Short mmCIF file of C-alpha atoms in Angstrom, two decimals:
data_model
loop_
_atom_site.label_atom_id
_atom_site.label_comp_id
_atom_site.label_asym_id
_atom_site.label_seq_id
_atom_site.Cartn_x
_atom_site.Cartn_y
_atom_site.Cartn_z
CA UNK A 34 -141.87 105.98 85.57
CA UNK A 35 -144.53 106.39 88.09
CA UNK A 36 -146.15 108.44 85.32
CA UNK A 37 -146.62 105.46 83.32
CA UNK A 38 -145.85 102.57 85.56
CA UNK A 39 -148.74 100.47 83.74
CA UNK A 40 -146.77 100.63 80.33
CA UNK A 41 -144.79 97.46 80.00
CA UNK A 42 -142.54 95.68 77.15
CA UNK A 43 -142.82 92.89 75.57
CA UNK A 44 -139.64 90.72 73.90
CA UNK A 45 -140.55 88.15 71.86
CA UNK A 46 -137.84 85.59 69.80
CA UNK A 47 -139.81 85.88 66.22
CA UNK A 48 -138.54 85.80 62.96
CA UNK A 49 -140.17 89.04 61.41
CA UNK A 50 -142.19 88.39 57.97
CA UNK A 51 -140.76 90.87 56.26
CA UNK A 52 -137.33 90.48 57.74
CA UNK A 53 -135.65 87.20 58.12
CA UNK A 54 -132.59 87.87 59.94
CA UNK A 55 -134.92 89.36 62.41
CA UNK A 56 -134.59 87.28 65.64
CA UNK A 57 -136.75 89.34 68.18
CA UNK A 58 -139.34 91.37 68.62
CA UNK A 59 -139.65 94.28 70.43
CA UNK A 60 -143.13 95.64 71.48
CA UNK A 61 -145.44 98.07 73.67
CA UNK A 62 -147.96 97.04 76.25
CA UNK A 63 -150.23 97.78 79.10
CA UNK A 64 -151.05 96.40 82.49
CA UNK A 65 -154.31 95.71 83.10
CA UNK A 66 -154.15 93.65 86.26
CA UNK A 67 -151.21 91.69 88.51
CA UNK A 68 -151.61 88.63 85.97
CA UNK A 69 -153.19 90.63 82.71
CA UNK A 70 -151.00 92.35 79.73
CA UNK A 71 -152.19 93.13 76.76
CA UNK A 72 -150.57 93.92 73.74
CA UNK A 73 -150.85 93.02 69.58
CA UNK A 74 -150.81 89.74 68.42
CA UNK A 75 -148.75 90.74 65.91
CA UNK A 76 -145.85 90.89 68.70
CA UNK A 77 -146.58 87.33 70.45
CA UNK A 78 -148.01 85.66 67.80
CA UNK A 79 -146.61 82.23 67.25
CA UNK A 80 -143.92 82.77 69.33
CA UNK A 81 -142.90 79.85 71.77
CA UNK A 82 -142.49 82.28 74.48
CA UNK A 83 -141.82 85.62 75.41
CA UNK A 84 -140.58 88.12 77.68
CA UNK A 85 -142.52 91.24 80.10
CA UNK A 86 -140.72 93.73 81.10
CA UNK A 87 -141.97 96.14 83.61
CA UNK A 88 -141.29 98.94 85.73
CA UNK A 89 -138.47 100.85 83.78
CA UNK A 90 -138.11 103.77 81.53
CA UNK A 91 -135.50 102.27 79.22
CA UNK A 92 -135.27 98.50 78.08
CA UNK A 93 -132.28 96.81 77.22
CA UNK A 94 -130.37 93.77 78.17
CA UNK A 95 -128.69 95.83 80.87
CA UNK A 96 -131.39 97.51 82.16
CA UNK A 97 -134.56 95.63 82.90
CA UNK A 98 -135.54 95.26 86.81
CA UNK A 99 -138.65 93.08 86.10
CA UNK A 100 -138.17 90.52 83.27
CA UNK A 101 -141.10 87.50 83.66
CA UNK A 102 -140.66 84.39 80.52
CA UNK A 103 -144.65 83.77 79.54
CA UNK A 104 -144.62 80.50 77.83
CA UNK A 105 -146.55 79.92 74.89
CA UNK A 106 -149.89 78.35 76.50
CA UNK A 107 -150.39 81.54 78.46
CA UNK A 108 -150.75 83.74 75.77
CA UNK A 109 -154.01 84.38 73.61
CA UNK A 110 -154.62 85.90 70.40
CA UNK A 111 -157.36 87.18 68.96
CA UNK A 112 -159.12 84.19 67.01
CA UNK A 113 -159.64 85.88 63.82
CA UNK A 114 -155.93 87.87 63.98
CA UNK A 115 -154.78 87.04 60.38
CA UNK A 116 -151.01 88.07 59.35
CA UNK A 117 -152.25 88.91 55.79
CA UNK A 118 -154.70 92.13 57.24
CA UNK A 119 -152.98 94.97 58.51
CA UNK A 120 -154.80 96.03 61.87
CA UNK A 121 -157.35 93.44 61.88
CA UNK A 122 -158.12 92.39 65.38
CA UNK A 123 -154.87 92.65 66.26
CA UNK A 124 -154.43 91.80 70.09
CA UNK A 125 -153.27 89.57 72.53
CA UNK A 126 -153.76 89.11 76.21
CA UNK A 127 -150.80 87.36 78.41
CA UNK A 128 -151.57 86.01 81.73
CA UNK A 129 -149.04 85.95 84.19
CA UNK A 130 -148.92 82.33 86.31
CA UNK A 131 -147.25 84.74 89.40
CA UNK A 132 -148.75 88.02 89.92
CA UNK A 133 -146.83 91.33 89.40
CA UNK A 134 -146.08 93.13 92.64
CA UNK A 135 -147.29 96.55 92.40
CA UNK A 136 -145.11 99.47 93.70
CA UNK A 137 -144.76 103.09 92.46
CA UNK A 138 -143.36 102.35 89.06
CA UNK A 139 -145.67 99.36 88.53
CA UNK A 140 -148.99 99.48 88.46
CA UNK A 141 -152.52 99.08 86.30
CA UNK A 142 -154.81 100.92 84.47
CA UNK A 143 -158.66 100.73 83.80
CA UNK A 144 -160.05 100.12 80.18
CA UNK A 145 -163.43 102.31 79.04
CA UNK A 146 -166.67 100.69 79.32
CA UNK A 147 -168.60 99.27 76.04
CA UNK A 148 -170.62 102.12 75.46
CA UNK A 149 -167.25 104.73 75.12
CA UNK A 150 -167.96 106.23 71.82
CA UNK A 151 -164.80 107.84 70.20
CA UNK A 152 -166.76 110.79 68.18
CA UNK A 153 -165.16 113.67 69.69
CA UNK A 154 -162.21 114.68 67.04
CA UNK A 155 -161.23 117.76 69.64
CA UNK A 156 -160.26 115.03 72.29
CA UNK A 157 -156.70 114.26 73.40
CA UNK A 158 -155.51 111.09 73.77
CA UNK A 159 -151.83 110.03 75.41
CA UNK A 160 -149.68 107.86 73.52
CA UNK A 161 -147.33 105.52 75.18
CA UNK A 162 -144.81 103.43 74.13
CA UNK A 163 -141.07 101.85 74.04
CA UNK A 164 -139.94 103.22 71.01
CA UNK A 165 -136.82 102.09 69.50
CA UNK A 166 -135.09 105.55 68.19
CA UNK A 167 -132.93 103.39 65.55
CA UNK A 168 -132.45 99.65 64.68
CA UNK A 169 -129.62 99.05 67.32
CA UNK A 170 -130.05 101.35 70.49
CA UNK A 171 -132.40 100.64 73.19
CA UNK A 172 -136.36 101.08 73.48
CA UNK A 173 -137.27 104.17 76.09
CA UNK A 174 -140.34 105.03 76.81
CA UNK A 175 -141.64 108.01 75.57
CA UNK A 176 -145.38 109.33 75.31
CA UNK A 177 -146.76 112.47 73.24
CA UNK A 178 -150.34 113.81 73.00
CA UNK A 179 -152.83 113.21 69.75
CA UNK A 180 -156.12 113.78 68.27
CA UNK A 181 -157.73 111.14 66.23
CA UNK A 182 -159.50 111.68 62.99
CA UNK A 183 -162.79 111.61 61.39
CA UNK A 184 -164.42 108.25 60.62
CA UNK A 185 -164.88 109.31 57.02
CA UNK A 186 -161.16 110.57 56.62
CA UNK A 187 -160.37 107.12 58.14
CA UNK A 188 -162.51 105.57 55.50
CA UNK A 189 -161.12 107.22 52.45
CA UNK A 190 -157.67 106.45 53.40
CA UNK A 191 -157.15 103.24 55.60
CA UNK A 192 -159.36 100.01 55.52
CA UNK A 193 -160.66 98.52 57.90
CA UNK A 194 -162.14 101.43 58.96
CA UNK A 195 -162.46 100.24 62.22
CA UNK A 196 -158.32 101.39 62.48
CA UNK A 197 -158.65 104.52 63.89
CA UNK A 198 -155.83 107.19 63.53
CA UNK A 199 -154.51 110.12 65.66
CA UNK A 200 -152.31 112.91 64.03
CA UNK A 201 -149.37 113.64 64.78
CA UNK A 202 -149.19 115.76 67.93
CA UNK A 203 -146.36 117.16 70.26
CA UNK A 204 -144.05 114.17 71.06
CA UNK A 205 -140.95 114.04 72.79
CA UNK A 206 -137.65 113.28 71.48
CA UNK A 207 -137.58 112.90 67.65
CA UNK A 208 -140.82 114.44 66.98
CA UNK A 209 -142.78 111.21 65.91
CA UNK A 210 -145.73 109.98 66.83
CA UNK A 211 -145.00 106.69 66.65
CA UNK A 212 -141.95 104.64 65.92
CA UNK A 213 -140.51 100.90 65.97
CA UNK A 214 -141.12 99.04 69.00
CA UNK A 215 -144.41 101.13 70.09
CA UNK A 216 -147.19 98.70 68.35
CA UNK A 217 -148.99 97.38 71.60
CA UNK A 218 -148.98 100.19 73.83
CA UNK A 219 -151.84 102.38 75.18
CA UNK A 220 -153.65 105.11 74.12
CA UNK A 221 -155.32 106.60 77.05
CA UNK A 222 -158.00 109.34 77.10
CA UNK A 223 -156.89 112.91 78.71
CA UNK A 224 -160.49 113.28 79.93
CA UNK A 225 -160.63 110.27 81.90
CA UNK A 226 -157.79 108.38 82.38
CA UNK A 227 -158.67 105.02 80.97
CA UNK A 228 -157.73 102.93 78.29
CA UNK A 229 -159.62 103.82 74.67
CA UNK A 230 -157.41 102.32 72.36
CA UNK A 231 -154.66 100.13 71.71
CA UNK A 232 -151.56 101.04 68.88
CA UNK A 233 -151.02 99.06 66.02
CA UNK A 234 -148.28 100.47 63.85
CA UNK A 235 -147.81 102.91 61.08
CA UNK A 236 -149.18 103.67 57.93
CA UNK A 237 -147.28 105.26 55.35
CA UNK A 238 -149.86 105.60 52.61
CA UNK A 239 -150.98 108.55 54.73
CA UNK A 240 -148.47 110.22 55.91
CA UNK A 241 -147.43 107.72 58.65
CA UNK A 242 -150.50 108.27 60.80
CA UNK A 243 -150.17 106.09 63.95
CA UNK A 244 -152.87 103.89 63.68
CA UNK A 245 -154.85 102.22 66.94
CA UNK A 246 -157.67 100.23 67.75
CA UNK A 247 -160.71 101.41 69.83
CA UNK A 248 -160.65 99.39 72.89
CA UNK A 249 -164.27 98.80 73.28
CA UNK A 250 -164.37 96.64 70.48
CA UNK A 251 -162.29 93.68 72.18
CA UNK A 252 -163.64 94.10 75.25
CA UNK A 253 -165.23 90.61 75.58
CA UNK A 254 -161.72 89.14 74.50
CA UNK A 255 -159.99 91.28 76.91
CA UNK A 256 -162.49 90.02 79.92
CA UNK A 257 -162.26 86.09 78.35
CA UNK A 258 -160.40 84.84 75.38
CA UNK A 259 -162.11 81.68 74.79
CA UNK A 260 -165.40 83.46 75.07
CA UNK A 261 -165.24 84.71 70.93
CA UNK A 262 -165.63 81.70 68.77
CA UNK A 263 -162.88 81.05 65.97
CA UNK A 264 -164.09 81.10 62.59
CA UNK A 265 -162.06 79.51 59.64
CA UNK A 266 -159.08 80.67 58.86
CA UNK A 267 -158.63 82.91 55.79
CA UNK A 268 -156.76 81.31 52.55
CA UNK A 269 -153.23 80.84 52.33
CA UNK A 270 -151.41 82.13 49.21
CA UNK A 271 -151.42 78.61 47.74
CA UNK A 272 -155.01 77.77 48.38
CA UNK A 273 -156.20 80.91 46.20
CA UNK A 274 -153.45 80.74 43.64
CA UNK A 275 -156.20 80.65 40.97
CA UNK A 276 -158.25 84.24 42.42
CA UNK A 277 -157.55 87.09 41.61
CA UNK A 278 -158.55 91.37 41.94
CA UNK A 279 -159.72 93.23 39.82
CA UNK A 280 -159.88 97.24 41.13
CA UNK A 281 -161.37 100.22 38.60
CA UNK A 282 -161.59 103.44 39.36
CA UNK A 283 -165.17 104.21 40.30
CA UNK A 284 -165.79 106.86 38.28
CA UNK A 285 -165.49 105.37 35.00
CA UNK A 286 -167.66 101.95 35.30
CA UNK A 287 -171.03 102.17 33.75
CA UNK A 288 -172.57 100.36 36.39
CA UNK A 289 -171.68 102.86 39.31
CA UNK A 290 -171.36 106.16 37.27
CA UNK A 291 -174.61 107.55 39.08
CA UNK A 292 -172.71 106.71 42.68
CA UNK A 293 -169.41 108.04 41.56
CA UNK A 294 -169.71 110.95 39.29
CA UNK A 295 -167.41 113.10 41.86
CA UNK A 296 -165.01 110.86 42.67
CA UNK A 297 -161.59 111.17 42.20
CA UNK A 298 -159.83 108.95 39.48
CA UNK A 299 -158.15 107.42 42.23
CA UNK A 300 -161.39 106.10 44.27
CA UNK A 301 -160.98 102.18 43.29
CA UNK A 302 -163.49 99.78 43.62
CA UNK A 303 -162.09 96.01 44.04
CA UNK A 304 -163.91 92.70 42.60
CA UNK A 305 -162.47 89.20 42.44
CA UNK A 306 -161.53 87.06 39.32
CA UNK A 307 -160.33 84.10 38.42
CA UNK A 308 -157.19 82.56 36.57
CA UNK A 309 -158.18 80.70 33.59
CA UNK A 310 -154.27 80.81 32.41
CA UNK A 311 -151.21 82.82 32.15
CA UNK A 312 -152.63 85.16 30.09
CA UNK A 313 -156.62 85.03 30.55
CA UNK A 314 -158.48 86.28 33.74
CA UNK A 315 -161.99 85.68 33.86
CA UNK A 316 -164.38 88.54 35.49
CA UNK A 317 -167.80 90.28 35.67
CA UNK A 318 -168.70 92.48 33.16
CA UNK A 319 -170.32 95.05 35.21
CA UNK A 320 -166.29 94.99 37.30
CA UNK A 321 -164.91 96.39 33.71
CA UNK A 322 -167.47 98.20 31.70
CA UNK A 323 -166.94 101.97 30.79
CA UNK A 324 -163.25 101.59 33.10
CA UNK A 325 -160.45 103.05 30.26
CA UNK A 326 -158.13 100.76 32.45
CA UNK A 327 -158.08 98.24 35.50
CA UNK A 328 -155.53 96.50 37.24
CA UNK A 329 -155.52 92.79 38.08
CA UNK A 330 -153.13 91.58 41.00
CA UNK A 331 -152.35 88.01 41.46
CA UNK A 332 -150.85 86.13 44.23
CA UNK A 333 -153.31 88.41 46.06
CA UNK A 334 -153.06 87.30 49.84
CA UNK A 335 -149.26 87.05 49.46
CA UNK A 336 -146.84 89.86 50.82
CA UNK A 337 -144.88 89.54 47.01
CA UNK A 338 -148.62 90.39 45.49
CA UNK A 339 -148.12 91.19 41.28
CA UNK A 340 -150.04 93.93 39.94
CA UNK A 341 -150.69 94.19 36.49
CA UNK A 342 -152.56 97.74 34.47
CA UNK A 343 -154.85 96.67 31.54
CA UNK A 344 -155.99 98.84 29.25
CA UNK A 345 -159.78 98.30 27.86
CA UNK A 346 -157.87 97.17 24.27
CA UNK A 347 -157.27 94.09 26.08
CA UNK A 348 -161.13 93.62 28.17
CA UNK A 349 -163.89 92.12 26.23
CA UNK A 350 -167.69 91.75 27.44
CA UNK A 351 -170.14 89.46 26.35
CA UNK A 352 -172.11 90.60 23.57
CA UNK A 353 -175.01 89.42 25.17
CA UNK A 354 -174.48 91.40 28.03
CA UNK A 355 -177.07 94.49 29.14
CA UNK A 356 -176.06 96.28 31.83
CA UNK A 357 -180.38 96.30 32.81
CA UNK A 358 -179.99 92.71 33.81
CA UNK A 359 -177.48 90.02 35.14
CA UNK A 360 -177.53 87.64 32.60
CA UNK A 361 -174.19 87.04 30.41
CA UNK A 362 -172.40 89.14 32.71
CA UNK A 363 -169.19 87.95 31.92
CA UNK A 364 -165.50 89.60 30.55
CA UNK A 365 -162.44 88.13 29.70
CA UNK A 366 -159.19 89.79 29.97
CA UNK A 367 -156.04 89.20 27.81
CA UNK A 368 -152.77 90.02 29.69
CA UNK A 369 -149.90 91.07 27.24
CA UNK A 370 -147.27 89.28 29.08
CA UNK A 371 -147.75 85.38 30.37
CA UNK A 372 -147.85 85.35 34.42
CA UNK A 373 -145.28 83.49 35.69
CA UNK A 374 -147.21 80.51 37.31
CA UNK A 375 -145.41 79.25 40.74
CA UNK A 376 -146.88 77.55 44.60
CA UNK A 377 -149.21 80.79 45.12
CA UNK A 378 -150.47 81.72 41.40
CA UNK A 379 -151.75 79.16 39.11
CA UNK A 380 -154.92 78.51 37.17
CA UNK A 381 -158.32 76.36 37.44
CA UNK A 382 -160.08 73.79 34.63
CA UNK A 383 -163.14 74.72 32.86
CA UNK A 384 -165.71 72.17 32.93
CA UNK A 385 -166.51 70.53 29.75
CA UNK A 386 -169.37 72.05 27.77
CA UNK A 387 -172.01 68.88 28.63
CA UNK A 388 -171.62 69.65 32.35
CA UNK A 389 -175.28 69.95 33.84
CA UNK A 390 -175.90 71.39 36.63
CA UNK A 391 -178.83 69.52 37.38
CA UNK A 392 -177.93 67.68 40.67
CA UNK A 393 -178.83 69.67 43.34
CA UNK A 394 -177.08 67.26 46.00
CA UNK A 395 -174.07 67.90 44.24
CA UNK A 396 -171.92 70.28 46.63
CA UNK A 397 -169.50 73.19 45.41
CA UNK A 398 -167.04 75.29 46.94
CA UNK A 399 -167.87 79.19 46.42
CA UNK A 400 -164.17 81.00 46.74
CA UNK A 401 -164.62 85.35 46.80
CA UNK A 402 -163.98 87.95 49.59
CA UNK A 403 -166.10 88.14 52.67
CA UNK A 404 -166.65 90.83 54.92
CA UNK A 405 -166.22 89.18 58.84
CA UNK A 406 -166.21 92.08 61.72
CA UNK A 407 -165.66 94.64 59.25
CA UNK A 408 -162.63 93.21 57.80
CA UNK A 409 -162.39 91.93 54.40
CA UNK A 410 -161.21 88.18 54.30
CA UNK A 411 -160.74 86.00 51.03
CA UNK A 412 -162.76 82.63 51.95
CA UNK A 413 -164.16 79.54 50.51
CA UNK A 414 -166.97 77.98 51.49
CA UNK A 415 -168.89 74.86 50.60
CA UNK A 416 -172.95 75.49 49.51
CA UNK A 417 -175.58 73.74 47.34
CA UNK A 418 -176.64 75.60 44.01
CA UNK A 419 -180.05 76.06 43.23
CA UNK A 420 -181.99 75.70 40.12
CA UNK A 421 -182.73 79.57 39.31
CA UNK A 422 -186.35 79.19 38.83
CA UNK A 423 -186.56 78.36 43.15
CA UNK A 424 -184.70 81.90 43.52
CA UNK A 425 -186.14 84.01 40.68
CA UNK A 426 -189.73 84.53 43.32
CA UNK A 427 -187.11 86.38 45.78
CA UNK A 428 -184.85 87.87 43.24
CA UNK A 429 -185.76 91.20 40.98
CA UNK A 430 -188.00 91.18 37.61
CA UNK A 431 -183.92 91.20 36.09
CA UNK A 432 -183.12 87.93 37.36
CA UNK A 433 -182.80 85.66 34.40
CA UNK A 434 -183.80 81.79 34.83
CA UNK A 435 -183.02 80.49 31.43
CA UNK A 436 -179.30 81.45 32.03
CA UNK A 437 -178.59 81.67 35.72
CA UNK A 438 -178.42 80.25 38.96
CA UNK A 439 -177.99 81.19 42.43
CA UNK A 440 -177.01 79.27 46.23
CA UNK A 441 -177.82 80.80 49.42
CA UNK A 442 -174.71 81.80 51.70
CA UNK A 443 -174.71 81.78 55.35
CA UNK A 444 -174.33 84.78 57.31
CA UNK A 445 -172.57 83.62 59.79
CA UNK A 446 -169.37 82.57 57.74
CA UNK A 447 -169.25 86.08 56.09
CA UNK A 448 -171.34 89.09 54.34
CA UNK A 449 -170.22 88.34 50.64
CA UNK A 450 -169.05 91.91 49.72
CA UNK A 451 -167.25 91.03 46.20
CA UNK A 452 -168.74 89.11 43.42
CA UNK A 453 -166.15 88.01 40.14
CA UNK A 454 -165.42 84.75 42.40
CA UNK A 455 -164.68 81.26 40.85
CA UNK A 456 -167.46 78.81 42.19
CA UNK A 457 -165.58 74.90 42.03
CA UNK A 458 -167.37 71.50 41.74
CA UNK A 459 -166.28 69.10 45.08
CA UNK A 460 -167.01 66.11 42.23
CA UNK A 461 -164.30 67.68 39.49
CA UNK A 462 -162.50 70.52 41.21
CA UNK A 463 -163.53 72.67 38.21
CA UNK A 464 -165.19 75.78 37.69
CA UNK A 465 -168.25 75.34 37.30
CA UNK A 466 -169.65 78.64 37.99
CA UNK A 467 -168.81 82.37 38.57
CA UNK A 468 -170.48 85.12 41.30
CA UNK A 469 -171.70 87.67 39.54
CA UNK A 470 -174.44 89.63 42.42
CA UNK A 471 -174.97 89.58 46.20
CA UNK A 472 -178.05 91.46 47.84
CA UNK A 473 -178.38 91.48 51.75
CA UNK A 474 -180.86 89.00 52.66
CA UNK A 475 -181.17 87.32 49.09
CA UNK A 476 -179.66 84.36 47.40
CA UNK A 477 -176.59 84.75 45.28
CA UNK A 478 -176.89 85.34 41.74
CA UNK A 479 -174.25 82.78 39.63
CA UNK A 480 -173.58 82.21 36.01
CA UNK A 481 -172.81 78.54 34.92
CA UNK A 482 -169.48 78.31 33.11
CA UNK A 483 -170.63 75.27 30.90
CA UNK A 484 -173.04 77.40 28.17
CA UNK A 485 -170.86 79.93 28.29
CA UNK A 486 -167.39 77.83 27.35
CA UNK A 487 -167.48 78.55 23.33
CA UNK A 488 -167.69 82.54 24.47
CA UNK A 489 -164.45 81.87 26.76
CA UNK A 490 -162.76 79.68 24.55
CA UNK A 491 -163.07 81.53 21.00
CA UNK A 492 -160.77 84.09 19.86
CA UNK A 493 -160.25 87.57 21.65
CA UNK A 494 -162.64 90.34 19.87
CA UNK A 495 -160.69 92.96 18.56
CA UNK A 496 -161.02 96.27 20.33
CA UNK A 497 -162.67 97.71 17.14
CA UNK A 498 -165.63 95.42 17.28
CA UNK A 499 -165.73 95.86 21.28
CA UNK A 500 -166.38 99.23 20.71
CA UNK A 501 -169.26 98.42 18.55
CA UNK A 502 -171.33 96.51 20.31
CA UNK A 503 -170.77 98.87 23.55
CA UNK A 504 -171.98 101.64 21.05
CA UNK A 505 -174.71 99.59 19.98
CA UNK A 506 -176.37 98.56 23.54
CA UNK A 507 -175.73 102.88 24.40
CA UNK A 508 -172.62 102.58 27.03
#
């Protein structure tokens, strides 16, 4: 124990999200001073209190020689922790109202400074933890050695990127890396003996890599909670019932063929869309063009998430679309089997087809994913439009006044990273508009619903004639 006398555990009397009959908690965490733990948020958060345990090698009701209750107020999570995102700045801090007394099985450790880089993928790193072995025996502490992987690997098979993974190295006991009971705990550099991560859990889309986060980029929340600034929270289920995702496999869509020639069928690129009712999603072309199939999930931020393949028999583009410019770029597809609407998946209203958009008081709400820290977030956010002839001077030569608009976004709610979003009126709640291109720096390139309504409305095209008029315009 003197070993790792700075490891601690955390109990914590949660219902689990995924489990309901699950009444506690059992976590990893480190001691960073007599009144400092830190550990994920994913372990304390919400919880009206919870328990530290310190200074033992195996927790359990029987065994526990320091057991400290934290009440709620003294425990901070990280302001933009969201339960929807995996990994996402997931950590807490705990402070302790009477110090811990140090001895030779409790004790501290320090944390890296800012400018740590983690770029060496030959450098061992300690993991420690209270893992729980199976669902009913105690949590002992074990720890096992690990490198961590390439930022591009990372990339290509885990988002955020900013998760970080180490392989599976030589651990004691069962052989695994990590197990049940070890999110929260340190991962501490060999070379220096200081704190360079935290763990987070498991992934088993590749291979069940432990996954951590690097340290250095909570630092400031670490030092002083209240010192990062809250942003909105992300949607609940119910507020986005009418959004939903469209993902295509790169190397298929016209628009991105040049980018994605070598990818693998199974590189997916992800857009937003938008309900328009049980069987009709509303999209941007360019998100479905040249793609043989796409799928469309709905109920998107919830854990029971639907998704659904379509085939390109059942996608239809504009016929006015050309893939040169951004004008018409609009698709409709036709599901085969009605979605079952419920509290988290539902549709929006169309404006009627006299709607002008000439009002520019008027206020909307612009719903689509944002990118926030390097973590994806589905937001809404409320913006003025703008008649398209003030944005076509900073927009390209393709930008098309006659039949689009655009409204600025600000940066510091979000880098819009996905366009297919549903844009709503504040005076109707109806859409009134859809995203169809972001540019860093620019305004954001819309297409009214209201001239476009007979298009929606009318009669699917048959896949026959679809295929015409792609071989027509050279797709």
């Amino acid at each position: 124990m003197s070993q790792a006398k700075f490891v601690a555990g955390i109990h914590a009397p949660a219902n689990h999200p995924n489990d309901a009959n699950r009444k506690i908690t059992r976590c990893t965490a480190f001691i960073l001073s007599k009144t400092e733990i830190i550990t994920n948020a994913h372990c304390v958060y919400d919880a009206p209190y919870v328990y530290v345990v310190a200074g033992t090698k195996v927790v359990s009701d029987a065994n526990q020689k320091i057991k400290i209750k934290v009440e709620k107020e003294n425990i901070a999570w990280h302001p933009h922790y969201s339960r929807l995102i995996f990994g996402a700045f997931d950590i807490a801090k705990i402070t302790l109202k009477t110090p811990l007394e140090f001895s030779d099985t409790v004790g501290s450790i320090e944390l890296v400074g800012k400018d740590y880089k983690l770029n060496n993928q030959s450098e061992v790193v300690t993991v420690y933890g209270y893992s729980r072995l199976n669902n009913t025996g105690p949590s002992i502490l074990r720890r096992c050695d690990a490198n961590y992987i390439s930022g591009v690997e990372r990339a290509n098979t885990f988002k955020p990127s900013k998760v970080l993974y180490f392989t599976t190295g030589e651990a004691t006991n069962d052989g695994k890396i990590i197990t049940p009971g070890d999110s929260g705990g340190p991962v501490v550099s060999k070379t220096n003996g200081k704190i360079v991560g935290i763990t987070n859990g498991i992934n088993g889309t590749t291979g069940g890599r432990g996954a951590f986060l690097p340290i250095t980029l909570f630092l400031d929340f670490i030092h002083d909670p209240k010192s990062v600034k809250p942003i909105p929270p992300p949607l609940t289920p119910n507020e986005a019932k009418f959004i939903a995702d469209i993902t295509a496999p790169a190397k298929f869509l016209t628009a991105y063929k040049k980018d994605f020639a070598d990818a693998n069928e199974t590189y997916q690129l992800k857009f937003n869309a938008i309900i328009l009712s049980k069987t009709e999603i509303l999209t941007c072309a360019h998100s479905v063009l040249g793609a043989p199939y796409v799928y469309v999930t709905v109920n998107k931020l919830s854990r029971n998430a639907t998704e659904l393949k379509v085939t390109e028999d059942q996608i239809e583009i504009h016929q006015k679309y050309e893939l040169s410019g951004f004008a018409f770029d609009i698709a409709k597809i036709t599901l085969k089997e009605p979605l079952e609407f419920n509290d988290n998946v539902g549709s929006i209203d169309l404006v009627d087809k006299d709607y002008k958009m000439n009002d520019p008081s008027e206020m909307v709400t612009v719903y689509g994913d944002v990118i926030l820290d390097g973590t994806m977030r589905t937001r809404r956010y409320d913006t003025k439009y703008l008649d398209g002839a003030k944005c076509k001077p900073k927009l390209s030569a393709a930008f098309d006044a006659n039949h689009l608009m655009c409204y600025t976004l600000d940066e510091s709610m979000g880098t819009s990273s996905t366009v297919g979003g549903p844009m709503i009126s504040k005076k109707n709640n109806k859409l009134v508009g859809i995203t169809i291109f972001r540019s860093g720096g620019k305004p954001v390139i819309f297409q009214p619903i209201a001239p476009l309504l007979d298009w929606i409305l009318k009669s699917k095209v048959g896949p026959n004639q679809r295929r015409r008029m792609a071989l027509k315009k050279g797709f």
